[in-house]
Coordinates of C-alpha atoms in Angstrom, one line a residue:
M1 CA -53.1 62.6 110.6
S2 CA -49.8 60.7 110.5
F3 CA -49.6 57.0 111.1
H4 CA -46.8 54.8 112.4
F5 CA -46.0 51.9 110.0
L6 CA -43.0 50.2 108.4
T7 CA -42.3 51.0 104.8
T8 CA -40.6 48.4 102.6
K9 CA -40.1 47.4 99.0
N10 CA -41.3 44.4 97.0
S11 CA -39.3 41.2 97.8
V12 CA -37.2 42.8 100.5
S13 CA -37.2 41.2 103.9
V14 CA -37.6 43.2 107.1
S15 CA -37.1 42.4 110.8
E16 CA -40.4 41.4 112.4
A17 CA -39.3 43.4 115.5
D18 CA -39.3 46.6 113.3
I19 CA -43.0 46.3 112.4
P20 CA -44.9 48.6 114.7
I21 CA -47.9 47.2 116.7
L22 CA -50.7 49.7 116.8
S23 CA -53.8 50.2 118.9
E24 CA -57.0 49.0 117.3
A25 CA -58.1 52.6 116.8
D26 CA -54.8 53.6 115.1
W27 CA -54.6 50.4 113.0
R28 CA -58.1 50.8 111.7
H29 CA -57.6 54.5 111.1
W30 CA -54.4 53.8 109.2
I31 CA -56.0 51.2 106.8
L32 CA -59.3 53.1 106.3
E33 CA -57.7 56.5 105.7
T34 CA -55.0 55.2 103.4
C35 CA -57.4 53.1 101.3
K36 CA -60.4 55.4 101.2
S37 CA -58.3 58.3 100.1
G38 CA -57.1 56.3 97.1
E39 CA -53.5 56.4 98.2
G40 CA -53.3 52.6 99.0
R41 CA -55.1 49.3 98.9
I42 CA -55.1 46.1 100.8
V43 CA -52.5 43.5 99.6
S44 CA -53.2 41.2 102.5
L45 CA -54.4 40.9 106.1
L46 CA -52.3 38.2 107.7
G47 CA -53.3 36.5 110.9
V48 CA -50.4 34.9 112.9
A49 CA -51.0 32.9 116.1
K50 CA -48.8 34.0 119.0
Q51 CA -49.2 31.5 121.9
N52 CA -52.7 32.4 123.2
D53 CA -53.1 35.6 121.2
V54 CA -53.3 36.5 117.5
L55 CA -51.4 39.2 115.6
I56 CA -52.9 40.7 112.4
Y57 CA -50.5 42.2 110.0
G58 CA -52.0 44.7 107.6
I59 CA -50.0 45.0 104.3
L60 CA -51.0 47.9 102.2
G61 CA -49.7 48.6 98.6
I62 CA -49.0 52.2 97.8
D63 CA -49.0 51.8 94.0
A64 CA -47.9 55.3 93.0
K65 CA -44.7 55.0 95.2
G66 CA -44.0 51.4 94.7
E67 CA -44.0 50.9 98.5
L68 CA -45.5 48.5 100.9
Q69 CA -46.7 49.6 104.3
I70 CA -46.9 47.2 107.2
A71 CA -48.3 47.5 110.7
G72 CA -49.7 45.0 113.2
L73 CA -52.6 44.7 115.5
H74 CA -52.3 42.6 118.7
L75 CA -55.6 40.9 119.6
E76 CA -56.0 39.5 123.1
N77 CA -59.7 38.7 122.9
K78 CA -59.8 37.8 119.1
S79 CA -62.2 40.5 118.2
Y80 CA -62.0 44.0 116.6
A81 CA -64.4 46.3 114.8
S82 CA -64.7 45.1 111.2
L83 CA -63.2 47.2 108.3
T84 CA -65.7 45.9 105.8
P85 CA -68.7 48.2 106.3
E86 CA -66.4 51.1 105.4
L87 CA -64.0 49.3 103.2
P88 CA -65.5 46.5 101.0
E89 CA -62.2 45.3 99.7
A90 CA -61.5 43.9 103.2
H91 CA -64.5 41.6 103.2
L92 CA -62.9 38.4 102.0
F93 CA -59.7 38.9 104.1
E94 CA -61.8 39.3 107.2
R95 CA -63.9 36.2 106.4
E96 CA -60.6 34.4 106.0
L97 CA -59.3 35.7 109.4
A98 CA -62.5 34.4 111.0
E99 CA -62.2 31.0 109.4
E100 CA -58.5 30.4 110.0
N101 CA -57.7 32.3 113.2
G102 CA -61.1 32.3 115.0
I103 CA -61.1 36.1 114.9
T104 CA -64.4 38.0 115.0
P105 CA -64.5 41.2 112.9
S106 CA -67.4 42.7 114.8
G107 CA -70.0 44.2 112.5
H108 CA -69.0 42.3 109.4
P109 CA -72.1 42.0 107.2
W110 CA -71.6 38.4 105.9
L111 CA -69.2 36.4 107.9
K112 CA -69.6 33.2 105.8
P113 CA -66.6 30.8 105.8
V114 CA -64.4 31.2 102.7
R115 CA -63.4 27.6 102.0
Q116 CA -65.0 25.4 104.6
Q117 CA -68.2 23.6 103.6
T118 CA -70.7 24.4 106.4
N119 CA -74.5 24.9 106.7
F120 CA -74.1 28.6 106.5
P121 CA -77.2 29.6 104.3
F122 CA -77.0 31.0 100.8
Y123 CA -78.3 34.6 100.3
K124 CA -81.9 34.5 99.1
V125 CA -84.1 36.9 97.2
E126 CA -87.8 36.5 98.0
G127 CA -90.7 37.5 95.8
E128 CA -93.3 36.4 93.3
E129 CA -91.8 34.5 90.3
I130 CA -88.3 34.7 91.8
H131 CA -86.5 31.4 91.2
E132 CA -83.2 29.9 92.1
V133 CA -80.7 28.3 89.7
A134 CA -77.9 26.2 91.1
V135 CA -74.9 25.2 89.0
G136 CA -72.1 22.9 90.2
P137 CA -69.9 22.2 92.1
V138 CA -69.4 19.4 89.6
H139 CA -69.1 20.7 86.0
A140 CA -68.5 19.2 82.6
G141 CA -65.1 18.5 81.2
I142 CA -62.0 19.6 83.1
I143 CA -63.6 22.6 84.8
E144 CA -62.6 22.7 88.5
P145 CA -65.3 22.5 91.2
G146 CA -67.3 25.6 92.3
H147 CA -70.9 26.2 93.1
F148 CA -72.9 29.1 91.6
R149 CA -76.2 30.1 93.1
F150 CA -78.3 32.5 90.9
Q151 CA -81.4 34.4 92.2
C152 CA -83.4 35.2 89.0
H153 CA -86.6 36.7 87.7
G154 CA -87.0 35.1 84.3
E155 CA -83.6 35.5 82.5
K156 CA -82.6 38.4 84.7
V157 CA -80.1 37.8 87.4
F158 CA -80.7 39.7 90.7
H159 CA -77.9 38.0 92.6
L160 CA -75.1 35.5 92.2
E161 CA -73.4 33.8 95.1
I162 CA -70.2 31.9 94.5
Q163 CA -69.3 29.1 96.9
L164 CA -65.7 27.8 96.6
G165 CA -63.4 25.7 98.8
Y166 CA -63.8 22.3 97.1
Q167 CA -60.1 22.3 96.1
Q168 CA -58.5 23.1 99.5
R169 CA -55.3 21.2 99.9
G170 CA -53.6 23.0 102.8
V171 CA -50.8 24.3 100.6
E172 CA -49.8 27.1 102.9
K173 CA -49.2 24.7 105.8
L174 CA -47.4 22.2 103.5
L175 CA -45.0 25.0 102.4
V176 CA -44.0 25.4 106.1
V177 CA -43.5 21.7 107.0
A178 CA -42.1 20.4 103.7
A179 CA -38.4 19.8 103.2
P180 CA -36.8 22.9 101.6
L181 CA -36.2 21.2 98.3
K182 CA -39.9 20.2 98.0
R183 CA -41.2 23.7 98.7
A184 CA -40.6 25.0 95.2
V185 CA -42.5 22.1 93.7
L186 CA -45.4 22.9 96.0
A187 CA -45.4 26.5 95.1
E188 CA -45.5 25.5 91.4
S189 CA -48.6 23.4 92.1
I190 CA -50.7 26.2 93.8
A191 CA -52.4 26.8 90.4
G192 CA -51.5 24.5 87.5
D193 CA -51.8 27.2 84.9
T194 CA -49.7 29.7 86.9
V195 CA -46.5 27.8 87.5
M196 CA -44.3 30.7 86.6
G197 CA -46.3 33.3 88.6
H198 CA -46.5 31.4 91.9
G199 CA -43.1 29.8 91.4
L200 CA -41.4 33.1 90.9
S201 CA -43.2 34.7 93.8
Y202 CA -42.0 31.9 96.0
C203 CA -38.4 32.3 94.7
H204 CA -38.4 36.0 95.4
T205 CA -39.8 35.4 98.9
I206 CA -37.1 32.9 99.8
E207 CA -34.4 35.0 98.2
G208 CA -35.6 38.0 100.2
L209 CA -35.4 36.0 103.4
S210 CA -32.0 34.7 102.5
G211 CA -30.6 38.1 101.3
V212 CA -29.7 36.6 98.0
S213 CA -29.7 38.3 94.6
V214 CA -29.7 36.2 91.4
S215 CA -27.7 37.0 88.2
Q216 CA -28.9 39.3 85.5
R217 CA -29.1 36.4 83.1
A218 CA -31.4 34.4 85.4
K219 CA -33.6 37.5 85.9
G220 CA -33.9 37.8 82.1
L221 CA -34.8 34.1 81.6
R222 CA -37.3 34.3 84.4
A223 CA -39.0 37.3 82.8
I224 CA -39.1 35.6 79.4
A225 CA -40.8 32.5 81.0
L226 CA -43.3 34.6 82.9
E227 CA -44.3 36.5 79.7
L228 CA -44.6 33.2 77.7
E229 CA -47.0 31.9 80.4
R230 CA -49.0 35.2 80.1
L231 CA -49.1 34.9 76.3
A232 CA -50.2 31.3 76.4
N233 CA -53.1 32.0 78.8
H234 CA -54.2 35.2 77.1
A235 CA -54.3 33.5 73.7
G236 CA -56.2 30.6 75.3
D237 CA -58.7 33.0 76.9
L238 CA -59.3 34.8 73.6
S239 CA -59.8 31.5 71.9
A240 CA -62.4 30.5 74.5
L241 CA -64.2 33.8 74.2
S242 CA -64.3 33.4 70.5
A243 CA -65.8 29.9 70.8
D244 CA -68.4 31.2 73.3
V245 CA -69.7 33.8 70.8
G246 CA -69.6 31.3 67.9
F247 CA -66.8 33.0 66.0
L248 CA -64.8 29.9 65.1
P249 CA -62.0 31.3 62.9
S250 CA -60.4 33.2 65.8
A251 CA -61.2 30.4 68.2
A252 CA -59.0 28.1 66.1
Y253 CA -56.2 30.6 65.4
F254 CA -55.9 31.8 69.0
G255 CA -55.9 28.2 70.1
R256 CA -53.1 27.4 67.7
L257 CA -51.1 30.4 69.0
R258 CA -51.6 29.2 72.6
G259 CA -50.0 26.0 71.5
E260 CA -47.0 27.8 70.0
F261 CA -46.4 29.8 73.2
L262 CA -46.6 26.6 75.3
N263 CA -44.1 24.9 72.9
L264 CA -41.7 27.8 73.4
L265 CA -42.1 27.4 77.1
M266 CA -41.4 23.7 76.8
E267 CA -38.2 24.3 74.8
L268 CA -37.0 26.8 77.5
T269 CA -38.0 24.8 80.6
G270 CA -38.4 21.1 79.5
N271 CA -42.2 21.0 79.7
R272 CA -45.2 23.0 78.5
F273 CA -46.2 24.4 81.9
G274 CA -42.7 25.4 83.0
R275 CA -42.3 23.1 86.0
S276 CA -38.9 22.6 87.6
F277 CA -37.4 25.7 85.9
L278 CA -37.5 28.2 88.7
R279 CA -35.6 27.7 92.0
P280 CA -34.4 30.0 94.7
G281 CA -31.0 31.2 93.5
G282 CA -31.9 31.3 89.7
V283 CA -33.1 29.0 87.0
L284 CA -32.2 25.4 86.0
F285 CA -32.1 25.8 82.2
D286 CA -30.5 28.2 79.8
L287 CA -31.0 29.3 76.2
T288 CA -28.2 28.6 73.7
K289 CA -27.3 31.1 70.9
E290 CA -29.1 28.9 68.4
M291 CA -32.2 28.8 70.6
I292 CA -32.3 32.6 71.0
L293 CA -32.2 33.0 67.2
D294 CA -35.0 30.5 66.8
F295 CA -37.1 32.1 69.7
K296 CA -36.8 35.6 68.1
K297 CA -38.1 34.3 64.8
R298 CA -41.0 32.4 66.3
V299 CA -42.0 35.2 68.8
S300 CA -41.9 37.8 66.0
L301 CA -44.1 35.6 63.8
A302 CA -46.5 34.9 66.7
E303 CA -46.8 38.6 67.4
H304 CA -47.7 39.3 63.8
E305 CA -50.3 36.5 63.8
M306 CA -51.8 37.6 67.1
K307 CA -52.2 41.1 65.6
E308 CA -53.9 39.7 62.5
V309 CA -56.3 37.4 64.4
A310 CA -57.1 40.1 66.9
A311 CA -58.0 42.5 64.1
L312 CA -60.4 39.9 62.7
F313 CA -62.0 39.2 66.1
F314 CA -62.4 42.7 67.3
S315 CA -63.8 44.1 64.0
A316 CA -66.6 41.6 63.6
S317 CA -70.0 43.2 64.3
S318 CA -71.4 39.9 65.5
V319 CA -68.6 39.6 68.1
L320 CA -68.8 43.2 69.3
A321 CA -72.6 42.8 69.7
R322 CA -71.9 40.1 72.3
L323 CA -68.9 41.6 74.0
E324 CA -69.8 45.3 74.4
H325 CA -71.9 46.4 77.4
T326 CA -72.0 42.8 78.7
G327 CA -70.9 42.1 82.3
V328 CA -69.9 45.7 83.1
V329 CA -67.8 46.4 86.2
Q330 CA -67.5 50.2 86.7
Q331 CA -64.3 51.8 87.9
D332 CA -65.7 52.8 91.3
T333 CA -66.9 49.2 91.8
A334 CA -63.6 47.7 90.8
K335 CA -61.7 50.1 93.1
A336 CA -64.1 49.4 96.0
L337 CA -63.6 45.6 95.6
G338 CA -59.8 45.9 95.3
L339 CA -59.6 44.2 91.8
V340 CA -56.2 43.4 90.3
G341 CA -54.8 42.3 87.0
P342 CA -56.5 42.6 83.6
A343 CA -59.9 42.7 85.2
A344 CA -58.8 45.9 87.1
R345 CA -57.1 47.4 84.0
A346 CA -60.3 46.8 82.0
S347 CA -62.1 49.0 84.5
N348 CA -59.5 51.8 84.2
L349 CA -57.4 51.0 87.2
M350 CA -53.6 51.5 86.9
R351 CA -52.6 48.3 88.7
D352 CA -49.8 46.2 87.4
V353 CA -47.0 44.9 89.6
R354 CA -44.5 45.0 86.7
Y355 CA -45.1 48.8 86.6
N356 CA -45.9 49.7 90.2
Y357 CA -43.5 47.3 92.0
P358 CA -40.9 46.3 89.4
T359 CA -38.3 43.6 90.3
G360 CA -35.8 41.6 88.2
A361 CA -35.7 42.5 84.5
Y362 CA -38.8 44.7 84.9
R363 CA -36.7 47.3 86.8
F364 CA -34.8 48.0 83.6
R365 CA -37.6 47.8 81.1
H366 CA -40.9 49.3 82.2
L367 CA -44.2 48.0 80.8
P368 CA -46.8 50.7 81.0
P369 CA -50.2 49.1 81.9
V370 CA -52.8 48.8 79.2
R371 CA -56.1 50.3 80.5
L372 CA -59.6 50.6 79.1
V373 CA -62.6 52.3 80.6
S374 CA -65.7 50.3 79.7
G375 CA -65.2 47.5 82.2
D376 CA -67.2 45.0 80.1
V377 CA -66.4 41.7 78.5
Y378 CA -65.0 43.6 75.5
A379 CA -62.5 45.5 77.7
R380 CA -61.3 42.4 79.5
A381 CA -60.7 40.7 76.2
R382 CA -59.1 43.7 74.5
V383 CA -56.7 44.2 77.4
R384 CA -55.5 40.7 77.0
S385 CA -54.9 41.3 73.2
L386 CA -53.0 44.5 73.7
E387 CA -51.0 43.1 76.6
S388 CA -50.0 40.2 74.4
K389 CA -48.4 42.6 71.9
R390 CA -46.3 44.2 74.7
S391 CA -45.3 40.9 76.1
C392 CA -44.0 39.8 72.7
E393 CA -42.0 43.1 72.3
F394 CA -40.6 42.6 75.9
I395 CA -39.5 39.0 75.1
L396 CA -37.8 40.1 71.9
E397 CA -35.9 42.9 73.8
Q398 CA -34.8 40.4 76.5
L399 CA -33.6 37.9 73.9
E400 CA -31.7 40.6 72.1
A401 CA -29.9 41.8 75.2
L402 CA -29.7 38.7 77.4
P403 CA -26.7 39.3 79.7
A404 CA -23.9 36.6 79.9
G405 CA -23.3 34.9 83.2
K406 CA -24.3 32.1 85.5
I407 CA -28.0 31.1 85.8
F408 CA -27.9 29.6 89.3
G409 CA -26.2 30.2 92.6
P410 CA -26.6 29.0 96.2
C411 CA -29.6 30.2 98.3
T412 CA -29.5 28.8 101.7
G413 CA -30.3 30.0 105.2
Y414 CA -33.0 32.4 106.2
K415 CA -32.6 35.5 108.3
P416 CA -34.0 35.0 111.9
S417 CA -37.3 36.7 112.8
A418 CA -37.7 38.1 109.3
F419 CA -40.8 39.0 107.3
A420 CA -40.8 39.1 103.5
V421 CA -43.5 40.1 101.0
S422 CA -43.2 39.2 97.3
L423 CA -45.5 40.5 94.5
I424 CA -45.5 39.2 91.0
E425 CA -47.8 40.2 88.1
G426 CA -49.1 36.8 87.0
W427 CA -51.3 36.5 83.9
R428 CA -54.4 36.8 86.1
G429 CA -52.9 39.7 88.1
E430 CA -51.1 40.4 91.4
I431 CA -49.8 37.3 93.2
A432 CA -48.6 37.9 96.8
H433 CA -46.5 35.5 98.8
L434 CA -45.7 36.4 102.5
A435 CA -43.4 34.5 104.8
L436 CA -42.2 34.7 108.4
T437 CA -39.2 33.1 110.1
N438 CA -38.6 32.4 113.8
E439 CA -35.6 33.3 116.0
Q440 CA -33.8 30.2 114.7
G441 CA -34.3 31.3 111.1
E442 CA -36.9 28.6 110.4
L443 CA -39.9 29.1 108.2
V444 CA -42.9 29.3 110.5
H445 CA -45.7 31.0 108.5
Y446 CA -46.5 31.2 104.8
K447 CA -49.3 33.0 103.1
V448 CA -50.5 33.1 99.5
V449 CA -52.9 35.6 97.9
D450 CA -53.8 34.5 94.4
P451 CA -55.3 37.3 92.1
S452 CA -58.6 35.3 92.0
F453 CA -59.0 35.9 95.7
H454 CA -59.4 39.6 94.9
N455 CA -61.5 39.1 91.8
W456 CA -64.2 36.4 92.3
M457 CA -66.6 39.0 93.8
A458 CA -66.4 41.1 90.6
L459 CA -67.8 38.2 88.6
S460 CA -70.9 38.2 90.9
L461 CA -71.4 42.0 90.4
A462 CA -70.7 41.7 86.6
M463 CA -73.8 39.4 86.4
R464 CA -76.1 41.6 88.5
D465 CA -79.1 42.7 86.4
G466 CA -77.7 40.8 83.4
Q467 CA -79.0 37.8 81.6
I468 CA -78.2 34.4 83.0
S469 CA -77.3 33.2 79.5
D470 CA -74.4 35.7 79.6
F471 CA -72.8 33.9 82.5
P472 CA -70.4 31.6 80.4
L473 CA -69.2 34.7 78.6
C474 CA -68.7 36.7 81.7
N475 CA -67.1 33.8 83.5
K476 CA -64.6 33.3 80.7
S477 CA -63.8 37.0 80.5
F478 CA -62.5 36.8 84.1
N479 CA -61.2 33.1 83.9
L480 CA -60.5 33.0 87.7
S481 CA -58.7 30.2 89.5
Y482 CA -60.5 27.8 91.8
A483 CA -57.3 26.1 93.0
G484 CA -55.5 29.4 93.5
H485 CA -58.4 30.6 95.6
D486 CA -58.9 27.4 97.6
L487 CA -55.2 26.8 98.2

């Protein structure tokens, strides 16, 4: 059966009038057939209020072709037959549509609010000797707020429910009403450890709406900054996993290397988290010839040291005994949930925006995704280690061949009645930003999908039938964002 939809590319705007509006039967059939066949997956379900009605745009990613398919569903009575019973990856998007747009996906099995704190009951397991363990939302140290409700029998976890929403700041609405110059600052603040990922996705969205292309030098500098952010966080995660299993030599070494990558980011951007570097139209800071030589030496040394420390960490039998077969997410489960990023690649899914939907410098230098098959804590840690090596090689190549030219140009004025979707492979995985303009070319709707939105459910399933004492290790192997989810 053929379906009517609009096909577009990453970070390219389209006219909203060109997006076909389908009947409910055709819209559901298009999404279910495309996703269940393995051809595509859900990037986002976007609800847009239209006077007294609501329009839902379905955005599907066709990874093998690098294409995005878009089609709309017009709801007059704010209800349609839920996709979730047949397509589990839709479950959180449909709960979000219900919460934000008052839509009822009829037949949804668990229509609990995503972010609002309500009296909606937690899932309960009943039985003799079953007990409940509640953790958070307030945690020790600098951990963000989130509530974890375990249903256990002894040490064995039968079910874990994760309640989030304590960090909701209304970022999407602020991005619409804020002055244009403040929007980039807001985008950088969506998740404090993903400034480059969200900042670059915002820039691509605005440049797509404006029809602006940045210089090759700016693209190269952006990619270097994005990979430095990935390296800093991957090294930090490996350090945290080392500490969790009590292997202190690699905890210290990976921690020091995280500091080195943050220092490089500071020298490029002016601060260790890269704020105020990316702007629509290019970047605000450049590398001198002397800085390029210094960066090449330091990245080469860091790559060598990462390799040595990783060899120490992944060859220790005491480490492997804790990482292997712990918190397994099988490939079919990962696919059913729509996982993205290192968590997906650790479960043998070929999902990486840099490879599937390349933009900027990634169009000219492909990065084949690193995949493993075991789907356990070991695989999620190992993927980070192997990706770090490729990120170092990529940065060295960009430094060697950084084109000459301007780093910034004007980027003003949006196309009227336009729709843009931007995908970036952040260090946690796929970041999606979506924006709509009205007939006057004003921004009227902005949507953000952090990779954690796709992946939180996987942490619950990784714990199922496992030991509750493994939770810190499993949690760190995903290292998901509370702020990025809550927005």
